[in-house]
Short mmCIF file of C-alpha atoms in Angstrom, two decimals:
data_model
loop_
_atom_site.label_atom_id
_atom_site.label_comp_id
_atom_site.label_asym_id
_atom_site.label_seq_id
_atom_site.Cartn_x
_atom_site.Cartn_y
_atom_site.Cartn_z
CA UNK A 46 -71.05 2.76 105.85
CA UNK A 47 -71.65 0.36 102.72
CA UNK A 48 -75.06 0.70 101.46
CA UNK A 49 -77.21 -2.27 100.65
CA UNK A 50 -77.09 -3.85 96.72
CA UNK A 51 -80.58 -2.70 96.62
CA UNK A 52 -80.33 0.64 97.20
CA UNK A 53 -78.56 1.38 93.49
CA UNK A 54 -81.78 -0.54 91.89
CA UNK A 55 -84.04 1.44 94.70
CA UNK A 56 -83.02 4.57 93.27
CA UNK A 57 -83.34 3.74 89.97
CA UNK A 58 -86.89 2.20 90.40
CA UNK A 59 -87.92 5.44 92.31
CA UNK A 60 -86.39 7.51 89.33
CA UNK A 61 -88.85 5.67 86.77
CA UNK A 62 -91.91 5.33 88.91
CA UNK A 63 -91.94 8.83 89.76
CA UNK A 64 -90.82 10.05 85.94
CA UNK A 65 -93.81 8.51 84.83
CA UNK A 66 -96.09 9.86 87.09
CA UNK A 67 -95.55 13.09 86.91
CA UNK A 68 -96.90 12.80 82.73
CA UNK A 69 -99.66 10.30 83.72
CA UNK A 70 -100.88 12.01 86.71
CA UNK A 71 -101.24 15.52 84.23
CA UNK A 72 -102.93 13.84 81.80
CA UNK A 73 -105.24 12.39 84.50
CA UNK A 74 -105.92 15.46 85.46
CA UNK A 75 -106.84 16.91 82.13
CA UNK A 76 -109.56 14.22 81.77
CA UNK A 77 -111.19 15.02 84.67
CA UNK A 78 -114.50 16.62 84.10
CA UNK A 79 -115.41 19.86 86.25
CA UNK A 80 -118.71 21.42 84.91
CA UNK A 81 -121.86 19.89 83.11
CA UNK A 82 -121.05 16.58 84.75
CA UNK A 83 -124.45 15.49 84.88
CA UNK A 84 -125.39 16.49 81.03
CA UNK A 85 -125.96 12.79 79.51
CA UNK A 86 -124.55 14.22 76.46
CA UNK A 87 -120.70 13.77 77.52
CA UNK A 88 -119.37 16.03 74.74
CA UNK A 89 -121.21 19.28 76.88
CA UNK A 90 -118.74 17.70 79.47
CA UNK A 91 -116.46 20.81 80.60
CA UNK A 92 -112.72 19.17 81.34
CA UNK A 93 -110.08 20.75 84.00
CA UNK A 94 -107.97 22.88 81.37
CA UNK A 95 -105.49 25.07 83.63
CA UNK A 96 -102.16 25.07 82.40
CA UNK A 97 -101.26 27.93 84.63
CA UNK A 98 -102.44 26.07 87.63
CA UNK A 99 -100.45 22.92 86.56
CA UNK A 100 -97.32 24.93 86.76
CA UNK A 101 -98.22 26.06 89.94
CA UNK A 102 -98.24 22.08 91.17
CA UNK A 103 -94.58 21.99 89.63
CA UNK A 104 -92.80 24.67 91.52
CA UNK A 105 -94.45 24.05 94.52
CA UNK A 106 -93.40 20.38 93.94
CA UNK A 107 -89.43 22.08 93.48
CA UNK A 108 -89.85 23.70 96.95
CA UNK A 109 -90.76 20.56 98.54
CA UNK A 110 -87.05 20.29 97.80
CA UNK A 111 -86.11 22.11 100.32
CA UNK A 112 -87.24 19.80 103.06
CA UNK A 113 -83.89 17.96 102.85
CA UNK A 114 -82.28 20.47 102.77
CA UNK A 115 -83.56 22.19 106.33
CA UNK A 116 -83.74 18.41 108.12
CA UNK A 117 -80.09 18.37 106.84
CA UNK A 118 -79.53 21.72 108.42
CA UNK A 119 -81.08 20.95 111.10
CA UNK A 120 -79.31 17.55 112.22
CA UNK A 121 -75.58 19.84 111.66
CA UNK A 122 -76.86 21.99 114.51
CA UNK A 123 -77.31 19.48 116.74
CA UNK A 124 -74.36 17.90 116.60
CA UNK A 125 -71.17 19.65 118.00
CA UNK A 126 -68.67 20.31 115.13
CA UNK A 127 -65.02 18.18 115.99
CA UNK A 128 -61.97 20.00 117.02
CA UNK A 129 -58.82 19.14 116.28
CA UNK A 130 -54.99 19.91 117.25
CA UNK A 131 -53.26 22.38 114.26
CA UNK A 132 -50.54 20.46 112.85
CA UNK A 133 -47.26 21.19 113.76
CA UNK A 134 -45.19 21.86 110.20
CA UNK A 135 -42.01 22.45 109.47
CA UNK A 136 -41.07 25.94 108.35
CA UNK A 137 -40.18 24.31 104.40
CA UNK A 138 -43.58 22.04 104.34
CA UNK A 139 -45.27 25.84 105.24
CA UNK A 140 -43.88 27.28 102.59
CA UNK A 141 -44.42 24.54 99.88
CA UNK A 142 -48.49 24.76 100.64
CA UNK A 143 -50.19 26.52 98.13
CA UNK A 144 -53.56 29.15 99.28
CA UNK A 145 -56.58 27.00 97.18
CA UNK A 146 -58.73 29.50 96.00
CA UNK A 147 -61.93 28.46 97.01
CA UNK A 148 -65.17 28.50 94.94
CA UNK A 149 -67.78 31.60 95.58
CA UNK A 150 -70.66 30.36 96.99
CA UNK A 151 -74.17 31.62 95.81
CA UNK A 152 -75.80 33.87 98.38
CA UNK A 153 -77.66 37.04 99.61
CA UNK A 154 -79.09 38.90 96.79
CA UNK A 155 -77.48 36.53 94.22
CA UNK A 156 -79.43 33.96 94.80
CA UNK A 157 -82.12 36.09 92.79
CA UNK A 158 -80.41 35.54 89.75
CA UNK A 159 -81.82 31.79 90.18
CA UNK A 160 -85.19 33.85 88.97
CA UNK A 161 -84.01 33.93 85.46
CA UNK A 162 -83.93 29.91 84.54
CA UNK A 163 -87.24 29.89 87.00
CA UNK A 164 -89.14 32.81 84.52
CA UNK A 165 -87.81 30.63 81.85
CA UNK A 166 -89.26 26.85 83.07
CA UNK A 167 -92.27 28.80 84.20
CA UNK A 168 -93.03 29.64 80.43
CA UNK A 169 -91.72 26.22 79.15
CA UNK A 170 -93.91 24.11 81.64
CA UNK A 171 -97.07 26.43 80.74
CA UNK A 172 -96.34 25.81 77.51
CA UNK A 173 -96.04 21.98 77.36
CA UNK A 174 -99.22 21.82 79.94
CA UNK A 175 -100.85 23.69 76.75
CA UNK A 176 -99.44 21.05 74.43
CA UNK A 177 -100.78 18.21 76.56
CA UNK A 178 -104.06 18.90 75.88
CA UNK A 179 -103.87 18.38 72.17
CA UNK A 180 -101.89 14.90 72.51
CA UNK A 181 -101.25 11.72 73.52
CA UNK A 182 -99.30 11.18 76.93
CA UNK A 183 -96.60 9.28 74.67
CA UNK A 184 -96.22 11.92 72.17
CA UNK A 185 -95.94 14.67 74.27
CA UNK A 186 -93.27 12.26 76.27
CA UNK A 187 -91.59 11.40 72.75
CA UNK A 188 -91.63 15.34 72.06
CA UNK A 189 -90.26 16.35 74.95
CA UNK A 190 -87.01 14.34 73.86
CA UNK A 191 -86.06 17.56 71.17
CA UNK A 192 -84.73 19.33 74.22
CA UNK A 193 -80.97 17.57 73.34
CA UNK A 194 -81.37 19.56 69.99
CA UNK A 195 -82.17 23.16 71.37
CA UNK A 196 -79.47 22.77 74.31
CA UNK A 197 -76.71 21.82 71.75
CA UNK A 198 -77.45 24.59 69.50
CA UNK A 199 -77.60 26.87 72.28
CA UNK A 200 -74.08 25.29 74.24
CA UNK A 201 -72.82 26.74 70.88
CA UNK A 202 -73.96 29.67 70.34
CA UNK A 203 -73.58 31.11 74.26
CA UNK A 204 -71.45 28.68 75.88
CA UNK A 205 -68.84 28.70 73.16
CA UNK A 206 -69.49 24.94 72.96
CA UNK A 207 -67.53 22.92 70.17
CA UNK A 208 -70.07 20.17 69.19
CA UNK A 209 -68.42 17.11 66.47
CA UNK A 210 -70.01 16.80 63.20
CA UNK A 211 -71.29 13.35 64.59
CA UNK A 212 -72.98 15.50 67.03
CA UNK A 213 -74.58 17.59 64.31
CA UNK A 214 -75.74 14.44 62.91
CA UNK A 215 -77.18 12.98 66.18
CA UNK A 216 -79.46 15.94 66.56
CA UNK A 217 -80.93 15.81 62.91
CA UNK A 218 -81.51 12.31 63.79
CA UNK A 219 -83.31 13.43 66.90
CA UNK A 220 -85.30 16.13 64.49
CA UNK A 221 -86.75 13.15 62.32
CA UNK A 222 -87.09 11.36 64.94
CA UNK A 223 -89.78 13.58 66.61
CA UNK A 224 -91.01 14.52 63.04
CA UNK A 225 -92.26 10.85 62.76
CA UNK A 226 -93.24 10.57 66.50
CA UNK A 227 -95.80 13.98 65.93
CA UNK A 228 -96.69 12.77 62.66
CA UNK A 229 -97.90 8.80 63.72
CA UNK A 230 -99.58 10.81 66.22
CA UNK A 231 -101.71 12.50 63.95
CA UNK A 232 -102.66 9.45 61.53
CA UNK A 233 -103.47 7.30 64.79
CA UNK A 234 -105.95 10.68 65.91
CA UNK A 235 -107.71 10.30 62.42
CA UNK A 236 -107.76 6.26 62.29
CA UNK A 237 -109.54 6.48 65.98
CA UNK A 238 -111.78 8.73 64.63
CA UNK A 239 -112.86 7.22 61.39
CA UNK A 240 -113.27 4.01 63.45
CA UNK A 241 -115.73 5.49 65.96
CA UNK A 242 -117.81 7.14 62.96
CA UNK A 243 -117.81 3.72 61.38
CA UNK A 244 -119.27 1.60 64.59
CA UNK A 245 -121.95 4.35 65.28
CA UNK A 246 -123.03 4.45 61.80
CA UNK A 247 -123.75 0.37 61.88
CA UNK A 248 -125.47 0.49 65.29
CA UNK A 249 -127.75 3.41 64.91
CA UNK A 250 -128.03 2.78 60.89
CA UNK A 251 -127.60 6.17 60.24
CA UNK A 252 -125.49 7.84 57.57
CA UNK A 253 -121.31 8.22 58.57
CA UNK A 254 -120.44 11.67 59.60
CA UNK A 255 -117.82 13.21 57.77
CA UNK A 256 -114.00 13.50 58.79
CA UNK A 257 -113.27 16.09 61.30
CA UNK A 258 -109.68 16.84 60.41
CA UNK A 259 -109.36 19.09 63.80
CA UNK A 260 -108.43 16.22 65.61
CA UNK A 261 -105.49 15.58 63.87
CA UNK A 262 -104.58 19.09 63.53
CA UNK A 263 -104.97 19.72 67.11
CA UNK A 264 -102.80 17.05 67.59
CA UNK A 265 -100.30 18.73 65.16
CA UNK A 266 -100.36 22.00 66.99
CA UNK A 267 -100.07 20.14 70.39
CA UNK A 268 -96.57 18.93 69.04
CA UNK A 269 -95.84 22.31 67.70
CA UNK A 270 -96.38 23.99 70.88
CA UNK A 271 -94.36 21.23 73.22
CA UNK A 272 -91.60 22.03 70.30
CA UNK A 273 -91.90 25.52 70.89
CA UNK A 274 -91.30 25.10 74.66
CA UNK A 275 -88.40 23.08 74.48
CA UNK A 276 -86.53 26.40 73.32
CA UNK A 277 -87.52 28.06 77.01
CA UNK A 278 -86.29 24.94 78.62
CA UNK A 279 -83.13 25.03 76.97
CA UNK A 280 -82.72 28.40 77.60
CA UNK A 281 -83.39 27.53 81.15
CA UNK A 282 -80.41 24.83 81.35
CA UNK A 283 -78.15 27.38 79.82
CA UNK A 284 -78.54 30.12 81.99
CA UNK A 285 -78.51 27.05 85.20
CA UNK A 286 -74.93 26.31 83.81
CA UNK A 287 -73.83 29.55 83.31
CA UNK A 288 -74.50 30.60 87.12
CA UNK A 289 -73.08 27.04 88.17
CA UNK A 290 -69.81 27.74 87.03
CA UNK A 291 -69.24 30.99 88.30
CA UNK A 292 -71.05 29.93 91.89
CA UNK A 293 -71.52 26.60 93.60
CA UNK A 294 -74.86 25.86 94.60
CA UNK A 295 -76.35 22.18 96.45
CA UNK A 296 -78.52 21.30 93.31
CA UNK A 297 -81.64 20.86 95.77
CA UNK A 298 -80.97 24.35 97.31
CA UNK A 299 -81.35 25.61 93.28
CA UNK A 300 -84.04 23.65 92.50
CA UNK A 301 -86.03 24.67 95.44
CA UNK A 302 -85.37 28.49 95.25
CA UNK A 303 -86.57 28.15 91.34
CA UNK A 304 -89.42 26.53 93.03
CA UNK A 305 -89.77 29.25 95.05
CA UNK A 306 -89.04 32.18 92.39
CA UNK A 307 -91.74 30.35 90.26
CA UNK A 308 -94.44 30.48 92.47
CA UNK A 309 -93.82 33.88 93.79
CA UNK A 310 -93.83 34.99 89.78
CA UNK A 311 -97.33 33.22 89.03
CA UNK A 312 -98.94 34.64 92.29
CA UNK A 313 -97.94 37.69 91.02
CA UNK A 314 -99.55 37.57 87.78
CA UNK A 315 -102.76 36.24 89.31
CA UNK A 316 -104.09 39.79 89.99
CA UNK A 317 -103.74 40.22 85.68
CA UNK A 318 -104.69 37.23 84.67
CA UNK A 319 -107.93 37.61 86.59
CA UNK A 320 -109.08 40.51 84.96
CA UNK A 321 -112.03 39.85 83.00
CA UNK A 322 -110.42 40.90 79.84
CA UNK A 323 -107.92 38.61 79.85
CA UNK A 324 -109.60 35.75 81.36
CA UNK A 325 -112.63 35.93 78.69
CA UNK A 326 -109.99 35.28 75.79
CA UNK A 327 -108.95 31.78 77.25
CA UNK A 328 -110.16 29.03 79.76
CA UNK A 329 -106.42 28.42 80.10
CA UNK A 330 -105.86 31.85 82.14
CA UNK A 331 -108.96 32.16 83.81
CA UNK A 332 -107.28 31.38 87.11
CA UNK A 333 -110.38 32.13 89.65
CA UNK A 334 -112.55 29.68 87.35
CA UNK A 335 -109.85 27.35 87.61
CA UNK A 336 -109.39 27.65 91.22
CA UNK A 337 -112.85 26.78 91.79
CA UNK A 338 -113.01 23.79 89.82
CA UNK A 339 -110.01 22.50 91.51
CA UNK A 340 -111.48 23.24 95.34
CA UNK A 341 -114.84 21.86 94.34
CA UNK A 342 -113.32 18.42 92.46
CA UNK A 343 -111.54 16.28 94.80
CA UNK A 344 -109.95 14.09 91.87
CA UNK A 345 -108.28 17.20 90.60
CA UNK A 346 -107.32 18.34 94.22
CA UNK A 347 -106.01 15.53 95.17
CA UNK A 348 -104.46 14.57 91.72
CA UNK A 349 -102.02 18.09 91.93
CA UNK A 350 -101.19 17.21 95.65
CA UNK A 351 -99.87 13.57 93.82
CA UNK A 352 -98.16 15.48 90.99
CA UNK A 353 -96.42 18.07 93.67
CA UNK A 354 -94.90 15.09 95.69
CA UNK A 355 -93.95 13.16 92.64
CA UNK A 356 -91.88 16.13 91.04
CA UNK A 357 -90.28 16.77 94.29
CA UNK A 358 -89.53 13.10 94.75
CA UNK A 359 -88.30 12.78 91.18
CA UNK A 360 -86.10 15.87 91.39
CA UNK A 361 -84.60 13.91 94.58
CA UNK A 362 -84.10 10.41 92.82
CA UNK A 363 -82.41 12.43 89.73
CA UNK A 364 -79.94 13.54 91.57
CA UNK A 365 -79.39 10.38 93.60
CA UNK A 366 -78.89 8.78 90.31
CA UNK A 367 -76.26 10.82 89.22
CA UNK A 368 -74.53 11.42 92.41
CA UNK A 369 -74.19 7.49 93.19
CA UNK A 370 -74.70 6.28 89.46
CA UNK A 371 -73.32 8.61 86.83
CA UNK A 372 -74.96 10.62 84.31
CA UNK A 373 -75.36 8.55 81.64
CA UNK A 374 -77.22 6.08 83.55
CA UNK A 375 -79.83 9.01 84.42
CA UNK A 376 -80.03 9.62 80.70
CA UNK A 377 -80.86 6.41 79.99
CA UNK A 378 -83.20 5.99 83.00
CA UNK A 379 -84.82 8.74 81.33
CA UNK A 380 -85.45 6.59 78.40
CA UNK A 381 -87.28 4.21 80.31
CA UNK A 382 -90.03 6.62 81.36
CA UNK A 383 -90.60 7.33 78.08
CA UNK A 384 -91.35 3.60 77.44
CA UNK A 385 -92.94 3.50 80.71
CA UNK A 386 -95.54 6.10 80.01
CA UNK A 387 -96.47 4.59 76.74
CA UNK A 388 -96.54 1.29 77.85
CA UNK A 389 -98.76 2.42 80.72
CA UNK A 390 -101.09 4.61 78.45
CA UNK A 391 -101.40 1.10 75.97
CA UNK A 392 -102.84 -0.68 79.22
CA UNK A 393 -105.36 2.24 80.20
CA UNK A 394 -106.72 2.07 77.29
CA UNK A 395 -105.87 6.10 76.94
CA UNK A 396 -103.74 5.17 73.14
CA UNK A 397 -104.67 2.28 70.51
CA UNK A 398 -101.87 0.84 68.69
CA UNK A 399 -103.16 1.19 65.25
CA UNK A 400 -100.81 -1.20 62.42
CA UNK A 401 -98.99 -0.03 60.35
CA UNK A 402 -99.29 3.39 62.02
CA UNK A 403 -97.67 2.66 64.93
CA UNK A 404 -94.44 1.67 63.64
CA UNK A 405 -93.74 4.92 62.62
CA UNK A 406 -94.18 5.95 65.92
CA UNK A 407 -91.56 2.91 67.36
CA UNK A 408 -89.51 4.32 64.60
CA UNK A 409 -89.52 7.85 65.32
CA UNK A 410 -88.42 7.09 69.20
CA UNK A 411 -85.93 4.99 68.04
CA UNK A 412 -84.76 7.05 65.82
CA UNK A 413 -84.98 10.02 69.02
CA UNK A 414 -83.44 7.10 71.56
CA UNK A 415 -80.12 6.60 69.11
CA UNK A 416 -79.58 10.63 68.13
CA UNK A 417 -79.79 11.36 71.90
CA UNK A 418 -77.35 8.34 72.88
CA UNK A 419 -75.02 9.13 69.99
CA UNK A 420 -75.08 12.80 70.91
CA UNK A 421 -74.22 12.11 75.15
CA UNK A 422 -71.79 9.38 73.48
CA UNK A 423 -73.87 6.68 75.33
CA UNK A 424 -73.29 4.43 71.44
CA UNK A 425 -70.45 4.83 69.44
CA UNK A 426 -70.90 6.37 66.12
CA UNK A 427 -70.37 5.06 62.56
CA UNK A 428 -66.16 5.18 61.91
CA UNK A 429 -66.62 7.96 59.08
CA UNK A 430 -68.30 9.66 61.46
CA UNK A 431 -65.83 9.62 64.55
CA UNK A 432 -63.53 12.70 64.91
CA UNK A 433 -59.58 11.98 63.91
CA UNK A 434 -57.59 10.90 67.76
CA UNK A 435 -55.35 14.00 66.87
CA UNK A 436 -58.32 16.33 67.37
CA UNK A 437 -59.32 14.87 70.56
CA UNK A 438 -55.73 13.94 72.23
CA UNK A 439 -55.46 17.77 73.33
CA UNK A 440 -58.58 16.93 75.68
CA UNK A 441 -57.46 13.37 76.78
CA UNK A 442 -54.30 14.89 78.14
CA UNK A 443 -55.82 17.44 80.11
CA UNK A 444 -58.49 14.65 81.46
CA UNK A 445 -55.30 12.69 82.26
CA UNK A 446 -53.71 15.36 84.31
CA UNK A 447 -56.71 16.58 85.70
CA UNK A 448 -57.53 13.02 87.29
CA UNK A 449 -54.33 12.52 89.06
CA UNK A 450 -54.46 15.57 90.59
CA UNK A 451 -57.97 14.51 91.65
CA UNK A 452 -56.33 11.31 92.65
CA UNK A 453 -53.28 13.26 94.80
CA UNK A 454 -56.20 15.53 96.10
CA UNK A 455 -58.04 12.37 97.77
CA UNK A 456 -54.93 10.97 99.07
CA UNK A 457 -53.98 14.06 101.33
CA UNK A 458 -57.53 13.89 102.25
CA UNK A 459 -57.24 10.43 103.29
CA UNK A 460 -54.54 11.08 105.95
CA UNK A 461 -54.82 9.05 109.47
CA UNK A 462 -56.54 11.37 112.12
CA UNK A 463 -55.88 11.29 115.75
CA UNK A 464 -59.49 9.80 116.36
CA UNK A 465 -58.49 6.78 114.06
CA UNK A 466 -55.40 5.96 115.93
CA UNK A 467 -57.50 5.65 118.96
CA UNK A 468 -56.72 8.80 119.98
CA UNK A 469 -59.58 12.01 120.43
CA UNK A 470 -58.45 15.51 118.96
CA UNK A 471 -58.66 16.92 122.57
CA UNK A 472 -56.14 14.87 123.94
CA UNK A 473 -52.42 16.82 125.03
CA UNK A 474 -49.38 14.49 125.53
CA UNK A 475 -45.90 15.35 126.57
CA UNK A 476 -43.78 16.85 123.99
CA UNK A 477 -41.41 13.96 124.17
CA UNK A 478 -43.98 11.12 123.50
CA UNK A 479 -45.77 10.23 120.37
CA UNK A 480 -49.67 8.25 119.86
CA UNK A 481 -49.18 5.14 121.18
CA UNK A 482 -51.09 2.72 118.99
CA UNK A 483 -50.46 -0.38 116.97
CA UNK A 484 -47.48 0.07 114.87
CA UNK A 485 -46.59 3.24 116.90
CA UNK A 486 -44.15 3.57 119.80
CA UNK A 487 -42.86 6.40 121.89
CA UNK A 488 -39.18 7.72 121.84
CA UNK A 489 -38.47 5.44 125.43
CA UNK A 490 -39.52 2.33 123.34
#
């Protein structure tokens, strides 16, 4: 059935919108105050800081995944599965086929093992939650773009993965790239700042109050921690690709069972984390306070319901992208919710572009766009750069071979069936008689 020329554009639309939403609607959330909303004094204002909770909204986002899935199911049952005639080969074609050995399928108590990349995006989500406190919606966007370097590292040191110096290259350029993006961050925090002292100081005529420098630094430590998380994400799409190619797995079946393993772990840990010891040391873990002020504040409630459907519905569009799209135009899909989100944060009002500060932060995501584009080989790099054809003619080859037997693959599969020569799989003729349809004829004939 050929699918409308929207439907490519649809996908990608729904890819961005939702991308972006997922960052805005968090840092929406953060904003929202909880307690002391009536002081007049809004800096006794107590904000909605629950990191733990936020995660929470993610996985049970990923299990909204499985809805899909089960209507999918579901419709299969209800249709009766067609049965067709065995073929009637020759004893030489019989012995010319060759037993395919077909892929193991992830199941029964394997599927646990989906609880390792889960423990891992549980601690990497907390973590950036944590980090989007401290910063701007664009920085921790911009930040988030480091994962390339800590997956290529690790490809190479556990996946065996042989990365070109070029590669190498790209992901210092990504490393400066974020260096500037954290840093313009931080100089924008203390030029807001100073500006704010300076109109208070003319309106009330009173003396300027001195630079807090904890702004910026929180700012600093913001980027440090979303850095820090990136490793646990990594980690996460390592250990994913390591069970993918010993199992196969529907990608929406794995995200929704790390969904599921996620939630299950932090429900768990709720019990601990609610123990006055703990929850004393840190707003961020005192999970029955934070469960209140969710219940009791409809923007928040509502807000997490908006970030659970979003995640689900990006996971959904991702994979849409890739399946009918390719890869690389996910990646750079990707690259236009980054812009997206700081576009959208500009017109909020929620970031200030501050000249010439700002340009270091266009630099530094350029700098992050190119290393990433370079690294997925989305741009060609410079020629002193590029690896010699003998080193890579090895792998062409094998690509070569391995697409026409692709190709031969999909041309067996393409053989006429009974049903398309007007003919059902049920029906028996004489043994002397072949299908009559066009371009057919029977022996008599």
């Amino acid at each position: 059935m050929p699918r409308s020329s929207l439907y490519i554009p649809f996908l990608l639309a729904g890819m961005i919108i939702t991308g972006s939403s997922n960052s805005l609607w968090s840092k929406w959330q953060d904003m929202q105050c909880v307690e002391n909303c009536d002081d007049p004094d809004p800096q006794n204002y107590i904000l909605y800081e629950q990191p733990v909770w936020q995660t929470l909204q993610m996985f049970l986002g990923e299990m909204l995944c499985f809805l899909p899935v089960l209507y999918t199911w579901l419709s299969t049952r209800r249709k009766a599965a067609p049965v067709f005639l065995p073929a009637d080969y020759d004893e030489d074609e019989r012995a010319q086929i060759k037993p395919v050995a077909a892929s193991q399928e992830l199941r029964g108590w394997k599927l646990l093992l989906l609880w390792l990349p889960a423990a891992c995006d549980l601690t990497g989500t907390t973590l950036m939650n944590v980090g989007l406190l401290y910063t701007p919606v664009s920085i921790y966007q911009m930040t988030r773009g480091a994962l390339v370097l800590f997956v290529g590292v690790l490809s190479v040191i556990f996946l065996r993965r042989r990365l070109w110096l070029y590669q190498w290259i790209s992901l210092l350029t990504v490393m400066a790239g974020v260096s500037l993006v954290g840093y313009s961050g931080s100089l924008i925090k203390d030029t807001v700042t100073d500006a704010v002292n300076l109109v208070t100081a003319h309106v009330t005529g009173a003396t300027p109050e001195p630079i807090d420098q904890s702004d910026a630094a929180k700012v600093l430590v913001g980027v440090f921690i979303i850095l820090f998380a990136q490793v646990f994400t990594a980690t996460q799409f390592v250990v994913e690709e390591k069970i993918m190619t010993r199992w196969t797995v529907a990608p929406l079946v794995a995200v929704g069972f790390e969904g599921l393993f996620g939630a299950l772990t932090i429900l768990v840990l709720v019990p601990f984390l609610a123990q006055p010891s703990i929850a004393s040391r840190s707003p961020f873990f005192d999970l029955p306070r934070g469960w209140h002020q969710m219940i009791d504040t409809p923007s928040v409630l509502w807000s997490g319901i908006a970030i659970a459907c979003s995640i689900s519905l990006f996971n959904y569009f991702g994979l849409s992208v890739t399946r009918h799209v390719s890869a690389t135009a996910r990646s750079l899909t990707d690259t236009c919710r980054t812009l997206s989100i700081w576009l959208i944060s500009l017109g909020l009002g929620w970031e200030r572009l501050m000249f010439p500060i700002s340009l270091l932060q266009v630099l530094g995501f350029s700098l992050l766009v190119y290393g990433t584009f370079m690294f997925n080989n989305l741009v060609h790099p410079p020629t002193f750069l590029r690896p010699s054809p003998t080193a890579i003619a090895p792998a062409t080859v094998e690509a070569e071979e391995a697409e026409a037997l692709l190709a031969s693959s999909r041309l067996d599969e393409s053989a006429t069936l009974p049903v398309d020569l007007g003919q059902s799989g049920y029906d028996v003729l004489p043994a002397d008689e072949h299908v009559k349809a066009s371009g057919v004829s029977t022996i008599e004939e």
